[in-house]
Structures are given as structure tokens and as C-alpha cells.
mmCIF file of C-alpha atoms and ligand atoms in Angstrom:
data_model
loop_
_atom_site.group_PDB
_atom_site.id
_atom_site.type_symbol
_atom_site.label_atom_id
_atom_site.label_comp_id
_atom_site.label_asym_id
_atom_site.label_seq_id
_atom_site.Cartn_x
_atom_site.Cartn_y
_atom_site.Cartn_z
ATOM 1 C CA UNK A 787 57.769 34.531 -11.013
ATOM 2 C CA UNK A 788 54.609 32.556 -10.193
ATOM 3 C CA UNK A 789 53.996 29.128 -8.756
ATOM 4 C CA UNK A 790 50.504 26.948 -8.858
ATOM 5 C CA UNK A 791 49.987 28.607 -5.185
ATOM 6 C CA UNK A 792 49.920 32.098 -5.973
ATOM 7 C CA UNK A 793 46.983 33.429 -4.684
ATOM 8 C CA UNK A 794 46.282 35.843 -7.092
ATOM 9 C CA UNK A 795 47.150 33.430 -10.384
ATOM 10 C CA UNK A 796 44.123 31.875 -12.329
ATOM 11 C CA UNK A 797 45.845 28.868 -11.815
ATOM 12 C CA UNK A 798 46.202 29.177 -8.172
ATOM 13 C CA UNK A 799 42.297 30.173 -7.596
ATOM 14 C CA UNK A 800 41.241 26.760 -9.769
ATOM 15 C CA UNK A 801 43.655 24.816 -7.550
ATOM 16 C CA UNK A 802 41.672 26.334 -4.057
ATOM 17 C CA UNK A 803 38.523 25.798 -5.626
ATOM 18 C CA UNK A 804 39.046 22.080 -6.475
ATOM 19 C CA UNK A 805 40.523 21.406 -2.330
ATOM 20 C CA UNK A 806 37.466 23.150 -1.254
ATOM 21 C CA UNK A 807 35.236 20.700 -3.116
ATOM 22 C CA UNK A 808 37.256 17.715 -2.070
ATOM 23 C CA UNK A 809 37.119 18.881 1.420
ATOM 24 C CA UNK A 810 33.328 18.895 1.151
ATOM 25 C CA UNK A 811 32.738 16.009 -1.054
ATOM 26 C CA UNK A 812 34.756 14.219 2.048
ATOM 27 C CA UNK A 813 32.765 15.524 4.891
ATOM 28 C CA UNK A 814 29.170 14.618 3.440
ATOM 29 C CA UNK A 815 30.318 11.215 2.909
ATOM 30 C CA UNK A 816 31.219 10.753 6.033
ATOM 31 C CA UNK A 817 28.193 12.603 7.835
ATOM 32 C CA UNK A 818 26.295 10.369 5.584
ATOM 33 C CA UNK A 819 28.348 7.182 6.577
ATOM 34 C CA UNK A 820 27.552 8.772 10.375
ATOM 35 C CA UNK A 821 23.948 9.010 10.367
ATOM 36 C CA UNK A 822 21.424 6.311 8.991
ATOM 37 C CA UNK A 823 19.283 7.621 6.715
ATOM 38 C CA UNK A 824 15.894 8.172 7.091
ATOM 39 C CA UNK A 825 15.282 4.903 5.443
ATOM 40 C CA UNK A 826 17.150 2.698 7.218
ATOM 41 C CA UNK A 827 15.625 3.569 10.503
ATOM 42 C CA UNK A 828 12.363 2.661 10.144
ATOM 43 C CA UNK A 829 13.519 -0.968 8.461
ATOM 44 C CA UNK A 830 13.933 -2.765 11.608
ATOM 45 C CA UNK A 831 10.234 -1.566 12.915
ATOM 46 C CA UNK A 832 9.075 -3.032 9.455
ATOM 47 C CA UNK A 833 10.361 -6.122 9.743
ATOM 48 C CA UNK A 834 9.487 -6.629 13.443
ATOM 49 C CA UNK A 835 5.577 -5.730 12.143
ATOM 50 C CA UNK A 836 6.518 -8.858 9.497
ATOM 51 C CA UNK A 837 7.528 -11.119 12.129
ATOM 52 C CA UNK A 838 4.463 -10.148 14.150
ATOM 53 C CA UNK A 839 2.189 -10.868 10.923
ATOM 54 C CA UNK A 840 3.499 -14.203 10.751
ATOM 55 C CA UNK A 841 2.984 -15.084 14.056
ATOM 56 C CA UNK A 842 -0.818 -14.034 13.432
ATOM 57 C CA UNK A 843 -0.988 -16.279 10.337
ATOM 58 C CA UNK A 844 0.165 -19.284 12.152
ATOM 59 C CA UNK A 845 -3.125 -18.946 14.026
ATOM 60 C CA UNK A 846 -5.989 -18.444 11.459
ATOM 61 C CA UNK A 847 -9.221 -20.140 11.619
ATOM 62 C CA UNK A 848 -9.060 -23.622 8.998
ATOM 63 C CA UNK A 849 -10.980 -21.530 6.506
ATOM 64 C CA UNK A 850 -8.498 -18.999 5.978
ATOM 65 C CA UNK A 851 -6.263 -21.591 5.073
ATOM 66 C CA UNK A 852 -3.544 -22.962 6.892
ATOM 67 C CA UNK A 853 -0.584 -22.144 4.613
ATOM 68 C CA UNK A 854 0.125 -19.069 6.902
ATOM 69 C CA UNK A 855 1.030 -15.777 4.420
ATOM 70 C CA UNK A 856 3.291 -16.128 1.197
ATOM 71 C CA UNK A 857 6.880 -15.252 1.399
ATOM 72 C CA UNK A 858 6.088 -13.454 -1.856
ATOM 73 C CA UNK A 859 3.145 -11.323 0.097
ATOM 74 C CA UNK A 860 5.647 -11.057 3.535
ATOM 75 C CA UNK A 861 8.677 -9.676 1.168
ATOM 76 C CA UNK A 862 6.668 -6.746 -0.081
ATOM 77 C CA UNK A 863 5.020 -5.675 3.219
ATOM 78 C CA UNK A 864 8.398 -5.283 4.378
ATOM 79 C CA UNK A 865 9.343 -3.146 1.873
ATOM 80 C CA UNK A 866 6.502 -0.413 1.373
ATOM 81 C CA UNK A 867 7.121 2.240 3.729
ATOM 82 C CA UNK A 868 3.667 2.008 6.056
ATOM 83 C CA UNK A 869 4.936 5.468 7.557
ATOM 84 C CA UNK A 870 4.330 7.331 4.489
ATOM 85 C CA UNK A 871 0.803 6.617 4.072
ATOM 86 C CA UNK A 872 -0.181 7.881 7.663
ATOM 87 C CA UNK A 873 -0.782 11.228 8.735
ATOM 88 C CA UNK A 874 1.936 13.954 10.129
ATOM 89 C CA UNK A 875 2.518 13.070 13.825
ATOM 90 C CA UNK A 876 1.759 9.083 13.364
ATOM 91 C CA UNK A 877 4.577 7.952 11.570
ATOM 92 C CA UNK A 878 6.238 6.559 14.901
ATOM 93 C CA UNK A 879 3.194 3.941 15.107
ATOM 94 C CA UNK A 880 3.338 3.237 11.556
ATOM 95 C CA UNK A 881 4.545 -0.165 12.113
ATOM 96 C CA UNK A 882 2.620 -1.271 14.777
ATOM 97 C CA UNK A 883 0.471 -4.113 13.466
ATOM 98 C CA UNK A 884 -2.771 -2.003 14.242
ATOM 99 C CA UNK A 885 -5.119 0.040 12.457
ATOM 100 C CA UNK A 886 -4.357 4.051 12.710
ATOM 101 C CA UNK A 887 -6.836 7.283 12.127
ATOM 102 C CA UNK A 888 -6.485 9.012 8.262
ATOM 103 C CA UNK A 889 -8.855 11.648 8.359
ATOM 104 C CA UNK A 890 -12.729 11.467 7.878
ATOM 105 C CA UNK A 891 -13.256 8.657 10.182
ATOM 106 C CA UNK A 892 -11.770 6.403 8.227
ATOM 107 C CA UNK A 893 -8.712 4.244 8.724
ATOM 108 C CA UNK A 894 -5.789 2.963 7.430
ATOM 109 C CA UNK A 895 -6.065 -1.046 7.777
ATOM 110 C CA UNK A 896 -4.345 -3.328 10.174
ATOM 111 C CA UNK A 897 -0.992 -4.655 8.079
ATOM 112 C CA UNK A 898 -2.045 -8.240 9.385
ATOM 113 C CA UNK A 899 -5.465 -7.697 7.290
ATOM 114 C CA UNK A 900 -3.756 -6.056 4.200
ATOM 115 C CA UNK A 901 -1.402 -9.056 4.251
ATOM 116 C CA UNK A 902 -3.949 -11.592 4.174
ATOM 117 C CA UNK A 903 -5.907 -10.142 1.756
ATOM 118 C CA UNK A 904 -3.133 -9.684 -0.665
ATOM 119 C CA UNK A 905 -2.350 -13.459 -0.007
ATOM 120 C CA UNK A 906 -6.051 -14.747 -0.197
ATOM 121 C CA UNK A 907 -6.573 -13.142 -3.642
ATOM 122 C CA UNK A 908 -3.962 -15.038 -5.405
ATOM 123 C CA UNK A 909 -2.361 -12.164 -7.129
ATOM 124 C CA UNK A 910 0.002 -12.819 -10.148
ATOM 125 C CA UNK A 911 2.183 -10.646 -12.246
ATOM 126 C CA UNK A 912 -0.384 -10.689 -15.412
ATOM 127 C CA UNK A 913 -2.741 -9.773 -12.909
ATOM 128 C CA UNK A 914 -5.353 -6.601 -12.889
ATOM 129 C CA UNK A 915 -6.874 -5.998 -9.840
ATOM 130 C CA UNK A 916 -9.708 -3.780 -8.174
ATOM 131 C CA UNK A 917 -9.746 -2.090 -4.875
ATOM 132 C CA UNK A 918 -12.770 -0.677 -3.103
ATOM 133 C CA UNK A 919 -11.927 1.773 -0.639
ATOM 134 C CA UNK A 920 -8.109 3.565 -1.944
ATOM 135 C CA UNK A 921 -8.224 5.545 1.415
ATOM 136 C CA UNK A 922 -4.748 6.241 2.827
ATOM 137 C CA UNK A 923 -3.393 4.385 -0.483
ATOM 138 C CA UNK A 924 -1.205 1.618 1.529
ATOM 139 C CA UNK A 925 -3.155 -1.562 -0.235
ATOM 140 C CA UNK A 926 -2.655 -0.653 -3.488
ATOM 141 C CA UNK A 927 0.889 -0.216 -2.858
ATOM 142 C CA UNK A 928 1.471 -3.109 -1.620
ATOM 143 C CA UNK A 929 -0.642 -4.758 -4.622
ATOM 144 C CA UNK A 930 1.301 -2.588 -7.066
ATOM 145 C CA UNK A 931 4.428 -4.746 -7.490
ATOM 146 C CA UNK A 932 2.547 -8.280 -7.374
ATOM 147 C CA UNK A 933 0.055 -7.611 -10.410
ATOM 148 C CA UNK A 934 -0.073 -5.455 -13.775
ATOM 149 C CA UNK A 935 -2.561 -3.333 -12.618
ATOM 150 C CA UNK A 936 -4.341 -1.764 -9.616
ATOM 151 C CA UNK A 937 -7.500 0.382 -10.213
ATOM 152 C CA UNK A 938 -8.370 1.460 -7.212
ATOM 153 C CA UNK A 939 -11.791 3.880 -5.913
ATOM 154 C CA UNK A 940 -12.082 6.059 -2.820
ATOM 155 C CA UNK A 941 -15.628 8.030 -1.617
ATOM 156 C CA UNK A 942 -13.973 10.902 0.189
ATOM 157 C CA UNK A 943 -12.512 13.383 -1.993
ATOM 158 C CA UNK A 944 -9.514 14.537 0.629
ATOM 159 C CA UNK A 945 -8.617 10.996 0.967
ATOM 160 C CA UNK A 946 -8.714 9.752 -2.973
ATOM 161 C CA UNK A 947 -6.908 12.905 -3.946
ATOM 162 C CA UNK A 948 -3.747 12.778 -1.277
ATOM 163 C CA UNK A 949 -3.655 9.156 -2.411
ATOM 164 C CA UNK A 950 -3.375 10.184 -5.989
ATOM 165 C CA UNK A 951 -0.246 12.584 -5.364
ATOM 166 C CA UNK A 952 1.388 9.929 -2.526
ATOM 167 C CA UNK A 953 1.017 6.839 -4.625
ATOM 168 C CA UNK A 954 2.455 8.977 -8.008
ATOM 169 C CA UNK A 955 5.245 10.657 -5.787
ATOM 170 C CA UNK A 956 6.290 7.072 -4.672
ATOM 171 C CA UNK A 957 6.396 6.303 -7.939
ATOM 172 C CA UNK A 958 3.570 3.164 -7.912
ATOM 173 C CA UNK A 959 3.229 3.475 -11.635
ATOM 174 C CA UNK A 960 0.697 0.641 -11.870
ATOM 175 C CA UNK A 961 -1.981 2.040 -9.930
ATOM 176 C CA UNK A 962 -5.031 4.054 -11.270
ATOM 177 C CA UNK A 963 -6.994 6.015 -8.728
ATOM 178 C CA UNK A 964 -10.145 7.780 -8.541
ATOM 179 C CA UNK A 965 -13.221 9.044 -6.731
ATOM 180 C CA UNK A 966 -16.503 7.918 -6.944
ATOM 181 C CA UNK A 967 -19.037 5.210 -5.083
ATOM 182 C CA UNK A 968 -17.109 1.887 -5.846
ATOM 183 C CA UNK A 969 -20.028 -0.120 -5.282
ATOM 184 C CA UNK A 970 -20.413 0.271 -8.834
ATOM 185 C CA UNK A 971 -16.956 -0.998 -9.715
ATOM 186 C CA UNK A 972 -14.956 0.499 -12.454
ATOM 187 C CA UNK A 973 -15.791 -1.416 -16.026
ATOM 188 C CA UNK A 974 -13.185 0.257 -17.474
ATOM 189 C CA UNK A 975 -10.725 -0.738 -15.944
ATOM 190 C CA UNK A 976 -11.561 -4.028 -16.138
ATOM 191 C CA UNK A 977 -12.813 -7.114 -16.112
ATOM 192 C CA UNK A 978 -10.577 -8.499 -12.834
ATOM 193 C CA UNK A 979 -8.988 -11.366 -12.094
ATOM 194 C CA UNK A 980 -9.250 -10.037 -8.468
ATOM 195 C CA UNK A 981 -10.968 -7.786 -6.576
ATOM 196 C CA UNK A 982 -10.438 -6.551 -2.645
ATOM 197 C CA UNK A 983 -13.167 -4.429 -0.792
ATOM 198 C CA UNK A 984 -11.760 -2.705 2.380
ATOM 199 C CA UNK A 985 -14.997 -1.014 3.823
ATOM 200 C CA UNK A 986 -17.996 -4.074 5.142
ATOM 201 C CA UNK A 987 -20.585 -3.756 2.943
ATOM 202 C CA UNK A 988 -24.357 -5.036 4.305
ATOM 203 C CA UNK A 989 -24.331 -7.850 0.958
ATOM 204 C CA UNK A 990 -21.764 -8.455 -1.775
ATOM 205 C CA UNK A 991 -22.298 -5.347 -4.704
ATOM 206 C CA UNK A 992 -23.678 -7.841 -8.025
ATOM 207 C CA UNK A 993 -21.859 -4.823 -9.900
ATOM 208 C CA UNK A 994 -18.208 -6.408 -8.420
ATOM 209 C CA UNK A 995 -19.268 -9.959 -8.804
ATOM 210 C CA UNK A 996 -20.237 -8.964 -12.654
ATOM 211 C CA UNK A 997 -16.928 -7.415 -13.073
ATOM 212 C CA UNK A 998 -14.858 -10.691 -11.597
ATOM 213 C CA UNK A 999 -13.156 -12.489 -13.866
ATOM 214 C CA UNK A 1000 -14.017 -16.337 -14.539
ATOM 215 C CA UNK A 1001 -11.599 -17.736 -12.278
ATOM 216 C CA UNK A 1002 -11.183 -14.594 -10.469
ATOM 217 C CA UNK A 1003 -11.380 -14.244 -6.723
ATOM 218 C CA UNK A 1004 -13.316 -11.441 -4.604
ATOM 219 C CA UNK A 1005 -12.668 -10.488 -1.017
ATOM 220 C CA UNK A 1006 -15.027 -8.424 0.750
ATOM 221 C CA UNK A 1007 -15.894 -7.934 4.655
ATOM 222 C CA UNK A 1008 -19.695 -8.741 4.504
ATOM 223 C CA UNK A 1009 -21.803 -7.350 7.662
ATOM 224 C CA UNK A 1010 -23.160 -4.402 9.906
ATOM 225 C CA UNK A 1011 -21.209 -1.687 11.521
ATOM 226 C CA UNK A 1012 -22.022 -2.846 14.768
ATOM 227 C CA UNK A 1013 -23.015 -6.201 14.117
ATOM 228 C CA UNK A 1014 -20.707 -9.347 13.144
ATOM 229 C CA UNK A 1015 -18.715 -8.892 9.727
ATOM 230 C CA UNK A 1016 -17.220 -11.840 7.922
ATOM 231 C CA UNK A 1017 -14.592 -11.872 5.517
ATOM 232 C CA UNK A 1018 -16.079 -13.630 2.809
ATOM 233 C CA UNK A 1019 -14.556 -15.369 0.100
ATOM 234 C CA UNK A 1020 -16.590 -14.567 -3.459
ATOM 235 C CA UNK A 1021 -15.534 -16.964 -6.300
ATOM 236 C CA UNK A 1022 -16.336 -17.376 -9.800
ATOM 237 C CA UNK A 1023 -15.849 -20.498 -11.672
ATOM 238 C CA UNK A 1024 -13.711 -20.875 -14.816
ATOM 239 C CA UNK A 1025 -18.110 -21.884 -16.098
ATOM 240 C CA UNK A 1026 -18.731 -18.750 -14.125
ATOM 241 C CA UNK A 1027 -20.908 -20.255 -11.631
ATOM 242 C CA UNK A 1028 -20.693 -17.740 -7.678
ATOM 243 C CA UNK A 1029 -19.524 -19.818 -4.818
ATOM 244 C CA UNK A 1030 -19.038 -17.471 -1.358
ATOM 245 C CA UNK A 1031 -17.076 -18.688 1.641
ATOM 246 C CA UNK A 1032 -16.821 -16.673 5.282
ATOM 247 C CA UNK A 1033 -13.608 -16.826 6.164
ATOM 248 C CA UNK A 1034 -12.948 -15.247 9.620
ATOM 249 C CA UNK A 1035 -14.657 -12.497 11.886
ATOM 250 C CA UNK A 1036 -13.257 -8.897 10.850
ATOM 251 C CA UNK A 1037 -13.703 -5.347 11.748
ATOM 252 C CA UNK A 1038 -13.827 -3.131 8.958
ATOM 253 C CA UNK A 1039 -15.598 0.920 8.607
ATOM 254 C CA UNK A 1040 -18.456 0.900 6.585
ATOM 255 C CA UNK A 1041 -19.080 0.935 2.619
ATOM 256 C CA UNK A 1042 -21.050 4.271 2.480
ATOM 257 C CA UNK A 1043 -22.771 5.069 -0.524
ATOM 258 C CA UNK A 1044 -23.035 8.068 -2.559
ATOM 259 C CA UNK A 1045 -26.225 10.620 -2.588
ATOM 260 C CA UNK A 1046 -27.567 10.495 -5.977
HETATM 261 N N1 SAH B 227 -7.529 0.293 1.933
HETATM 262 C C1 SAH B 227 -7.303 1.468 2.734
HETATM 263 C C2 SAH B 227 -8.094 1.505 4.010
HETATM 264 C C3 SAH B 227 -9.536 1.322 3.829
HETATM 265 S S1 SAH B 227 -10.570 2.137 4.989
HETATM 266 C C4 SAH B 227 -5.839 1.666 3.038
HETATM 267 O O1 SAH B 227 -5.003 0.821 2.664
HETATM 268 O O2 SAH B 227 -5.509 2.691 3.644
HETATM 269 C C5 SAH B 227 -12.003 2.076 3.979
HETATM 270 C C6 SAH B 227 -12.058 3.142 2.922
HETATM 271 O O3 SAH B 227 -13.198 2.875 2.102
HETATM 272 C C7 SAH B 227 -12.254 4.549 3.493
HETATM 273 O O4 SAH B 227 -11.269 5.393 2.997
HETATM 274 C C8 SAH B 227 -13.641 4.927 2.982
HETATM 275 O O5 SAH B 227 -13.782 6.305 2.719
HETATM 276 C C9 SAH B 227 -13.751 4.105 1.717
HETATM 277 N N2 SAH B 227 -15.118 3.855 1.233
HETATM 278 C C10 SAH B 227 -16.229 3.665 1.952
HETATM 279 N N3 SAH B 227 -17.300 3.458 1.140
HETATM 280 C C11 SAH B 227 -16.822 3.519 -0.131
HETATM 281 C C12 SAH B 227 -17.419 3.386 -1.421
HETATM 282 N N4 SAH B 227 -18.731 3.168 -1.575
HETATM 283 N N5 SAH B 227 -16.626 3.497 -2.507
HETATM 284 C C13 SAH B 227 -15.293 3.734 -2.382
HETATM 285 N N6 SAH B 227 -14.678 3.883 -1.194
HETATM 286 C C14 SAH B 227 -15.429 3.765 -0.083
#
């Protein structure tokens, strides 16, 4: 005679084979329930680093505009995760509202910056939009949900490529990378309806200004390395006449330029 416990009957094996995965199923949900993922800790560092971009906002020069940063803008910083676009060892600063090393001497910006930036362009979801200066990749992901399209050019090889992979395996879908001098702009991809330099350039590139958009706005840090830099403002009109605006005193690494 058998019964459904009898070790050695089919049935019996099937029947220790299911308990075994219930018993397991049970104990990763609650080690998972136990320990916060990965994610989850680094959200309340992110949205101290929003809180602390705010608080910047509220004290911008008049010509920056005194509407502080848009919740739209503040929503998405606090979502892209900073500590994924800095290098092995950093990710406990990630969301300190301060610029950090990427390699090559160049840096990934201060959130603050990024922030206003993204705000002072005026992005909308029909939007296509150029970057100058990809570098760790953290710009155009937070541009990436706010617009169509982000076409976006690094200088340094190492740095372009790593933000190719990061930016694909974080799925930003909407974002076109590659390497070259982006003085020249990408025609391409565009014409823009805005366009964000992150390196200070010594005058505003009549390449980018050509490739604006009538109606489109331009942001570029304009100045020396060791000299005063100004964000300035670059505007076309919908009759495609150039206004430019400083805006505030920034620090930014240098547009270099490709040997030819
Ligand atoms: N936006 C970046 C940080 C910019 S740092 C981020 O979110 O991480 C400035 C970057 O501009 C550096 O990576 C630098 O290599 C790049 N750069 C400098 N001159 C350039 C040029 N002519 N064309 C394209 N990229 C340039």
C-alpha cells in the first residue's frame, strides 16, 4: 500500500519538491521584505540633494529668474539615480549637491547647475534637444524624459563610450550619443528647439546658434578657464533675430577642441 508520503512514490517526490519551493519562495520574500533594496536606500539622499537645490533656487541673481526651479524639473532630478553615473568608489557622494571627478579631468556637474539648466531651457515633450559635453551622461538623463529627443556629443572617447553603454543599460531610449568636437553641433540631429553646453567656451560656437531653432533657447557658460565665466542666455526670435543674456557667474571645465 502507498500513501502521497511515500518517499519512494512519484507522487511522494512531486509532493517534497513543491514544499521545498514554497519554503523558498517564503524565505526570499521575506529577506526581501527585511532588507531595502538597493534602490530604496539611496532615495532619501536624493531627495535631501532636491531640497538642497531648492533652497539654492530661492537665491538666484534677478536674471536667472525668480520663479525658483520647476516642480516638473525637481520631480525628475529626484528620480535619476546620480550614483550610477559616477565612478566605482564615489557613489556614497553621489548626492551631495557638488561636482565629483569622472575620469580625464573632467567632471560630472553640480545637480544645482544641471537643474537650472534643464529649467532655463524650457524643455517640452515635442522637444529635441542638443547637449555639448555627454561626459558622465547624467544631463541627458535627466533631459531624456522631459523632451522627444536628446542628441548629445562628448570629446573624450572613454567618457562618450561608457556613456553610450550606461545611458542604453538604463534604458534612456531617447538619447543619441556620440564622439566628436561638438563645437560643430550635430545637423543631423537637428535643428533644436534647445540646446545646453556644459564645458565654457571662450565665445558662443555660430555653428550652435545656426542650429537653434526660431524660438529656441541656448545655454552656454561663456568665459576663460581661469577667468570669469557667465552663463549666458542665447535666444533666437520666432523672426530669428540673436539676443544673449548673462545670467549668473559659473564654473564650468573647458570646451577643448579637436586637432584637425
Ligand atoms: N554634462 C556632463 C558634465 C560635463 S563636463 C554630465 O552630466 O556629466 C564637460 C564635458 O564636456 C567633459 O566631459 C568634456 O570632455 C566635454 N567636452 C569638452 N569640450 C568638448 C567639445 N568640444 N565637444 C564635446 N564635448 C566636449
Amino acid at each position: 500500500m502507498s500513501n502521497f508520503a511515500d518517499r519512494k512514490s512519484p507522487m511522494g517526490r512531486s509532493l517534497r519538491h513543491l514544499w521545498r519551493l514554497v519554503a523558498l519562495l517564503a524565505f526570499a520574500v521575506t529577506f526581501d521584505d527585511a532588507v531595502p533594496s538597493q534602490q530604496d536606500s539611496w532615495a532619501e539622499p536624493r531627495a535631501a540633494m532636491v531640497r538642497t537645490i531648492q533652497t539654492h533656487a530661492a537665491f538666484l541673481p534677478e536674471a536667472a529668474g525668480t520663479d525658483g526651479i520647476s516642480t516638473t524639473v525637481l520631480d525628475v532630478i529626484g528620480k535619476v539615480p546620480r550614483h550610477q553615473f559616477v565612478p566605482e568608489g564615489v557613489e556614497g557622494q553621489a548626492y551631495a549637491d557638488a561636482p565629483l571627478p569622472i575620469g580625464y579631468g573632467q567632471t560630472i556637474s553640480q545637480p544645482f547647475i544641471v537643474a537650472l539648466m534643464t529649467h532655463l531651457i524650457r524643455t517640452s515633450p515635442d522637444s529635441t534637444v542638443l547637449e555639448i559635453g555627454t561626459g558622465s551622461g547624467y544631463q541627458a538623463a535627466v533631459l531624456s524624459p522631459l523632451v522627444k529627443a536628446v542628441c548629445t556629443i562628448e570629446i573624450v572617447p572613454g567618457l562618450g563610450e561608457t556613456a553610450i553603454r550606461r545611458l542604453k543599460e538604463l534604458r534612456y531610449d531617447n538619447v543619441q550619443t556620440k564622439v566628436g568636437d561638438g563645437y560643430f553641433g550635430w545637423p543631423e540631429c537637428g535643428p533644436f528647439d534647445g540646446i545646453l553646453v556644459t564645458a565654457a567656451a571662450g565665445h558662443v560656437p555660430p555653428p550652435l546658434v545656426k542650429q537653434l531653432k526660431p524660438g529656441g533657447r541656448m545655454l552656454v557658460p561663456v568665459g576663460s578657464v581661469f577667468g570669469p565665466q557667465f552663463l549666458t542666455l542665447v535666444e533666437k526670435t520666432r523672426g530669428g533675430q540673436i539676443t544673449t543674456r548673462q545670467l549668473l557667474p559659473v564654473s564650468f571645465v573647458p570646451l577643448t577642441r579637436e586637432s584637425r
